[in-house]
Coordinates of C-alpha atoms and ligand atoms in Angstrom, one line a residue:
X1 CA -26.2 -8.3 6.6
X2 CA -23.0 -10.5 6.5
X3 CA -23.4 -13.5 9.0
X4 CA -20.2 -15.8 9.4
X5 CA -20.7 -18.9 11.1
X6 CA -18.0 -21.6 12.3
X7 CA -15.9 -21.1 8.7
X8 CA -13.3 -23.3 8.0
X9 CA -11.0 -23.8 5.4
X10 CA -8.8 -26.6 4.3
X11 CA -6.4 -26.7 1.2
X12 CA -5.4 -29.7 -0.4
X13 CA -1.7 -29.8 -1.9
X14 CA 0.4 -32.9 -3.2
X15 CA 2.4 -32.0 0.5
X16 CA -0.4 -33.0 2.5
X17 CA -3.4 -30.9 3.6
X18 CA -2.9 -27.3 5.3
X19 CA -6.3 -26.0 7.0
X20 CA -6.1 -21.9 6.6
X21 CA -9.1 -21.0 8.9
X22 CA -10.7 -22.4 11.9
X23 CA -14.1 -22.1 12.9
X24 CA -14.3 -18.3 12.2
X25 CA -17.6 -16.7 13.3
X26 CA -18.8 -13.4 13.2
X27 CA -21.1 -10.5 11.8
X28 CA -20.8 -7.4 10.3
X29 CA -24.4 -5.1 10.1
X30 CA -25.3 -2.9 7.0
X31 CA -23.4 0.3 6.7
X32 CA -20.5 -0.7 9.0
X33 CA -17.0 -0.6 8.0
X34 CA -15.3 -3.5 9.8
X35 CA -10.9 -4.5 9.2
X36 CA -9.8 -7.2 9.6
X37 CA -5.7 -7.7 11.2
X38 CA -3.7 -10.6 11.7
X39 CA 0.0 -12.2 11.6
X40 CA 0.8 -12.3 8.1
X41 CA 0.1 -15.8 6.0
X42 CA -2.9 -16.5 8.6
X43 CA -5.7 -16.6 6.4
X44 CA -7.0 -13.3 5.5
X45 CA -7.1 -13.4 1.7
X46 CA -8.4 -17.2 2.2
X47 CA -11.2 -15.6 4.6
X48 CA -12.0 -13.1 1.8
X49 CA -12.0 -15.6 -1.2
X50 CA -15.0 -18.0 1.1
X51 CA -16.8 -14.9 1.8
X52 CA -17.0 -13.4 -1.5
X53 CA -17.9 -17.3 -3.3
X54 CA -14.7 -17.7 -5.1
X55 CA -13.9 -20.5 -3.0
X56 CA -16.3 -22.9 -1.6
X57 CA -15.6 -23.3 2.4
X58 CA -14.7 -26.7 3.6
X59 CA -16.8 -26.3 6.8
X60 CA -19.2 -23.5 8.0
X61 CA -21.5 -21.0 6.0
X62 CA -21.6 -17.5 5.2
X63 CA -25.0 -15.9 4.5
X64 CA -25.3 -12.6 3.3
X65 CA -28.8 -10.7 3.0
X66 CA -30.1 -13.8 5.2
X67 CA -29.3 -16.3 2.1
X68 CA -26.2 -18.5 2.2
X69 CA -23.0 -17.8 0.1
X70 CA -22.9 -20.4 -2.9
X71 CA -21.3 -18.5 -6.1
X72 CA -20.3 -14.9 -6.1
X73 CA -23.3 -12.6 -4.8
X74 CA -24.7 -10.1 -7.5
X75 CA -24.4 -6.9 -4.9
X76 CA -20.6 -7.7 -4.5
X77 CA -17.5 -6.4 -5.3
X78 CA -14.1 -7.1 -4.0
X79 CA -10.7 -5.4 -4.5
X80 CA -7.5 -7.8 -4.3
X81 CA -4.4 -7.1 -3.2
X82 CA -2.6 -8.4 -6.6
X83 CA -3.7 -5.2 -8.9
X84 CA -1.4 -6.9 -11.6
X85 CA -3.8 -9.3 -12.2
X86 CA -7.4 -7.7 -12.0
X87 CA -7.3 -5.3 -14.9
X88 CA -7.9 -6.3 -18.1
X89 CA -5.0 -5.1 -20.1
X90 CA -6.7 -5.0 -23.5
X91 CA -9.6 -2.5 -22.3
X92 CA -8.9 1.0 -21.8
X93 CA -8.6 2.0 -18.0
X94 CA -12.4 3.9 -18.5
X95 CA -13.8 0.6 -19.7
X96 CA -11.8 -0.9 -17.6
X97 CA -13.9 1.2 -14.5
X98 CA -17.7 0.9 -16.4
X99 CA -16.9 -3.3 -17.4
X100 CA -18.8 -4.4 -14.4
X101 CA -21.8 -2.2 -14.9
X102 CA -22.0 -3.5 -18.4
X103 CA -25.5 -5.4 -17.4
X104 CA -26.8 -2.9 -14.7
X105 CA -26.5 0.6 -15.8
X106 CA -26.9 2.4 -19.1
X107 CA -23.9 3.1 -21.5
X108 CA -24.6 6.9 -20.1
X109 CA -24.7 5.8 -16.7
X110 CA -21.3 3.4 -16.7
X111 CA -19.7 6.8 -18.3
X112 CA -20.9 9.2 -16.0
X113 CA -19.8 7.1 -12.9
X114 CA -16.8 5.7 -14.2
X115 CA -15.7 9.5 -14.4
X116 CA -16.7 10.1 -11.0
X117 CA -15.0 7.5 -9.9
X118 CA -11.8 8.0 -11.5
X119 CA -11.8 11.5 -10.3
X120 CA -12.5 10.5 -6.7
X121 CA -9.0 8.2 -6.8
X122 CA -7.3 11.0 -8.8
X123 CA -7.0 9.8 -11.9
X124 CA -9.5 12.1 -13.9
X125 CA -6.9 12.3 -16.6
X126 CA -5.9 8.5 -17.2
X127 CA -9.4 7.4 -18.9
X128 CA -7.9 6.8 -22.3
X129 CA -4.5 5.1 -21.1
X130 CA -4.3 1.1 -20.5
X131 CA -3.5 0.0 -17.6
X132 CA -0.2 -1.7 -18.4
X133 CA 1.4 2.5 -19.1
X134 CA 0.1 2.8 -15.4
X135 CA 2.3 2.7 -12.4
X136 CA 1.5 -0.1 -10.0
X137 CA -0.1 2.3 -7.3
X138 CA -2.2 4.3 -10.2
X139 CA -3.6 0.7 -11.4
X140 CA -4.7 -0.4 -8.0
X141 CA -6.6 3.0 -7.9
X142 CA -8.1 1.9 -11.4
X143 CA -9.1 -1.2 -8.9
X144 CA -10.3 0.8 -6.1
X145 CA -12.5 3.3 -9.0
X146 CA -13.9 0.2 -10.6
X147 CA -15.3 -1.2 -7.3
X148 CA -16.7 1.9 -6.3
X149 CA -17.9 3.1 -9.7
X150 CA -20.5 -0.4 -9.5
X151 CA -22.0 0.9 -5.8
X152 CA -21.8 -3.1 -4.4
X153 CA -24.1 -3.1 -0.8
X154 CA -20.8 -5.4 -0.1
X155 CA -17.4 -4.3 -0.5
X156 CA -14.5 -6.7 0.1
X157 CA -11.0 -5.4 0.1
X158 CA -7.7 -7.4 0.5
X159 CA -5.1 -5.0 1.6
X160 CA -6.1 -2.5 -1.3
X161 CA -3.8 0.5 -0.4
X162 CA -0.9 -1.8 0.2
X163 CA 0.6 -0.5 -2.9
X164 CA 0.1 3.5 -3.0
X165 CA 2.5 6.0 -1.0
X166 CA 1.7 7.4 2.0
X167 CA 0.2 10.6 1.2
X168 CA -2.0 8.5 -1.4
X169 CA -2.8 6.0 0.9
X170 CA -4.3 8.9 3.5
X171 CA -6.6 10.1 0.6
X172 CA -7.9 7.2 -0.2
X173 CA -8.8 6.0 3.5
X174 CA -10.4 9.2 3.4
X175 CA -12.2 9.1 0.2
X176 CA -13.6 5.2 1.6
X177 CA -14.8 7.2 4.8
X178 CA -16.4 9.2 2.4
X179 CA -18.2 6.8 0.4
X180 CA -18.9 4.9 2.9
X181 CA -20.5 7.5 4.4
X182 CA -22.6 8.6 0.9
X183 CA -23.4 5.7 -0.4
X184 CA -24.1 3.0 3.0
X185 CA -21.7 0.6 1.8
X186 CA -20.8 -2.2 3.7
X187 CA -17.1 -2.7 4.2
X188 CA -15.0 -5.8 4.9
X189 CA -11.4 -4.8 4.9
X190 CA -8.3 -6.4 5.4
X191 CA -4.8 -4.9 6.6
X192 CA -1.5 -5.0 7.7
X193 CA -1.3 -1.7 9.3
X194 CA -2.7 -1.4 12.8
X195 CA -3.2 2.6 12.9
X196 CA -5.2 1.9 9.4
X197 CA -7.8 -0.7 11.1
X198 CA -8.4 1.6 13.6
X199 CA -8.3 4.8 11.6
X200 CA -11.0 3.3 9.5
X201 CA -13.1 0.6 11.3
X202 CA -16.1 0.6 13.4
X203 CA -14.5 -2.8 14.5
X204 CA -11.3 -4.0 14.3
X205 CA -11.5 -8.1 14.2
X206 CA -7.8 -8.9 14.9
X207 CA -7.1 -13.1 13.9
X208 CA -4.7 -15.5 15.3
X209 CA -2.3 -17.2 13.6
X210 CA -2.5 -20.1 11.0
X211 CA -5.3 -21.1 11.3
X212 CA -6.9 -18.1 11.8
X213 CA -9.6 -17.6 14.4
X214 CA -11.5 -14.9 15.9
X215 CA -8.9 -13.4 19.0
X216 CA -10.7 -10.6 19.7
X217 CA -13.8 -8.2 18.3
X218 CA -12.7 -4.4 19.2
X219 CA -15.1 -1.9 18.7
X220 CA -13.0 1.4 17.4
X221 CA -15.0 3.7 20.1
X222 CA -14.1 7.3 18.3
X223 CA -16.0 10.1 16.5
X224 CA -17.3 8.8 13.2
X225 CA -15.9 11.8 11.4
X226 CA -12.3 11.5 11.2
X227 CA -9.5 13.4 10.5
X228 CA -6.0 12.0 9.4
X229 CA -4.4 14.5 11.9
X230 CA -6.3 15.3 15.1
X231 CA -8.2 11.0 15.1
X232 CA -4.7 10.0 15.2
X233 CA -3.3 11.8 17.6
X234 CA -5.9 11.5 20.1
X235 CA -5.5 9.0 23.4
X236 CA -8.6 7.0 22.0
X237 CA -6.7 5.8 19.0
X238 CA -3.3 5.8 20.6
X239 CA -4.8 3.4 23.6
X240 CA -6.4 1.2 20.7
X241 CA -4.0 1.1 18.3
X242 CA -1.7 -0.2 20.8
X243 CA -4.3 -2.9 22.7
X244 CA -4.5 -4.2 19.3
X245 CA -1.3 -4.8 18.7
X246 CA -1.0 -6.5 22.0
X247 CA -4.0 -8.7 21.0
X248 CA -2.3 -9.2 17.0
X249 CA 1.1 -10.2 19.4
X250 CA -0.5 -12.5 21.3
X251 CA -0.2 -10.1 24.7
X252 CA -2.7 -11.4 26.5
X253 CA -5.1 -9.7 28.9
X254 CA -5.6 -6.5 27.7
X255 CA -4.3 -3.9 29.8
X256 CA -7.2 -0.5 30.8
X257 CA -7.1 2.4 28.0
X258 CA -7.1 5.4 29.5
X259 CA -3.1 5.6 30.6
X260 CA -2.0 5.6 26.8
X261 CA 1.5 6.0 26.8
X262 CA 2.9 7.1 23.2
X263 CA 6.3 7.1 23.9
X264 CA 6.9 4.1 25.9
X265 CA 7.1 0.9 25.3
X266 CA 3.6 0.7 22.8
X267 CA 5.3 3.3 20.5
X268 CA 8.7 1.5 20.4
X269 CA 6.8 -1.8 19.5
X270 CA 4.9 0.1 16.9
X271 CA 7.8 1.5 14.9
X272 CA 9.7 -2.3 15.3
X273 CA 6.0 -3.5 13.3
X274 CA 6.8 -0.1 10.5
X275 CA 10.1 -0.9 10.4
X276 CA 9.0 -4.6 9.3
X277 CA 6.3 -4.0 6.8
X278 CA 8.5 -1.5 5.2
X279 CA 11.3 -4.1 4.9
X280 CA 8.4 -6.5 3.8
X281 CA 7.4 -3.9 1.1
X282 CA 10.8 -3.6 -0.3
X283 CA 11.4 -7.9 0.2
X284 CA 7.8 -7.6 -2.2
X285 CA 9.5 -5.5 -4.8
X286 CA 12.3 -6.7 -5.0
X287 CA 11.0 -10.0 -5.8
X288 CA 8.4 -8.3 -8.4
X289 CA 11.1 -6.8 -10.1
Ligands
ATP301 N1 -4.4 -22.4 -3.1 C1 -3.7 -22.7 -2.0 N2 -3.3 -24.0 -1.9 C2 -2.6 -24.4 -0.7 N3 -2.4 -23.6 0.3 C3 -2.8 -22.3 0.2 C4 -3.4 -21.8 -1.0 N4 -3.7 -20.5 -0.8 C5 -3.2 -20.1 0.4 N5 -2.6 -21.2 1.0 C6 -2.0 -21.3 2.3 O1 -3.0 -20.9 3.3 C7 -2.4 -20.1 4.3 C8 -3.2 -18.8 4.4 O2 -3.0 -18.1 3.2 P1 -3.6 -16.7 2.9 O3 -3.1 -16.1 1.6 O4 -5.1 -16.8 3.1 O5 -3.0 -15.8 4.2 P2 -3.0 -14.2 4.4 O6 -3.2 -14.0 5.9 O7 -3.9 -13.5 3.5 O8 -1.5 -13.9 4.0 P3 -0.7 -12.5 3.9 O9 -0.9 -11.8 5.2 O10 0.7 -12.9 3.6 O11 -1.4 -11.8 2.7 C9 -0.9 -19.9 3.9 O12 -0.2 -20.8 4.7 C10 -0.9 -20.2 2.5 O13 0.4 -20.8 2.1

């Protein structure tokens, strides 16, 4: 489906050059739902933007369907992380959801599943509204509608519930297990939050720091049907959870699975990683605001 070979990417600035990624290789199969972790400013979004055409690679290819990545692919959709910028604030947030079926589906069609869609992110009611008399969270849920609404066989998503609370944020992991499951999507997604690759991936792909390569290709070995209270408390996802974060932290060899310890030193080093992407949230606001 998605076939990743040696990708490289090197930016060009007035400072001097700055190479992102490194000689990434990898592939993800139709259907699966694979995230993608890594220290922050690594290269994720950059990997994201080669993959989906936005930016041409410097080295390596990406071939999706068999045929090479040049422009963005038809079957595609991706969800960025900077919702402020990827609704257009002169179209209602219905039309908003049915724009990029404007050329695939009938006017009917784009109506009926921009409904749908809006009622799967909970947000039945805001059809009429624009986006800008949205809250941020409710407008990356617009984004999150819109990319489900067109049915891509490719879905890219750059951190895309970075934004929503926490009870939100469950729903919607959910709701992408759901669809996912419906509709055979394929699913490239990229996050910060270690319990959230594993609670949602087939494969977690966790990436090294600037420039990013490939440190190690988990395979998330639990029940495909999950549940946001029993997956993650089970040993499985504890004893993953936590050998990713060793690999994310540079730990090394990883250590066996089956002696998960919650509350020892794994635990502690996972609240110390909350406690930081919370104060990394606020830092984000704050400088929003
Ligand atoms: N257009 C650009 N020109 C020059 N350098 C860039 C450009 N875009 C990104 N970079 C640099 O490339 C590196 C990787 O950036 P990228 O946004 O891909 O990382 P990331 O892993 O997605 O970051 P984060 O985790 O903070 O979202 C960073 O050092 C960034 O400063």
């Amino acid at each position: 489906m998605l076939e990743v070979t040696d990708l490289g990417h090197r930016y060009r600035a007035k400072e001097g050059e700055h190479t992102a990624i490194d000689r990434l290789s990898f592939t993800v199969a139709a259907g699966e739902l694979v995230c993608i972790v890594g220290p922050s400013g690594c290269g994720k979004s950059t990997l994201l933007r080669s993959l989906s055409g936005l930016i041409t690679p410097t080295s390596g290819t990406v071939a999706l369907h068999g045929d090479e990545v040049r422009g963005v692919p038809d079957d595609l959709a991706v969800v960025f992380q900077d919702y402020s910028r990827s609704l257009f604030p002169w179209l209602s947030v219905a039309r908003n959801v049915e724009f990029p079926l404007k050329r695939k589906v009938s006017r009917a069609e784009r109506r009926e599943r921009a409904a749908q869609a809006l009622e799967w992110v909970g947000l039945s009611g805001a059809g009429a509204k624009y986006p800008w008399q949205l809250s941020g969270g409710m407008q990356q849920r617009v984004a999150i509608a819109r990319a489900l609404a067109y049915r891509p066989s490719l879905l890219l998503m750059d951190e895309p519930f970075a934004s929503v609370d926490a009870q939100t944020r469950f729903e919607l992991e959910d709701l992408l297990l759901r669809v996912r499951r419906e509709h055979d999507t394929t699913i490239l997604l990229v996050t910060h939050d270690i319990d959230e690759s594993v609670y949602l991936g087939d494969r977690v792909l966790v990436l090294s720091k600037s420039p990013a390569t490939v440190v190690a290709d988990l395979k998330v070995d639990l029940p495909a049907e999950r549940d946001q209270i029993t997956t993650r408390e089970s040993d499985a996802f504890v004893a993953l959870r936590a050998e990713t974060a060793r690999l994310l932290h540079g730990g090394g060899a990883v250590r066996p699975r089956v002696h998960a310890d919650p509350e020892g030193a794994a635990a502690r080093f996972l609240a110390a990683e909350r406690a930081e992407q919370a104060s990394r949230a606020t830092r984000k606001q704050a400088a929003q605001s």
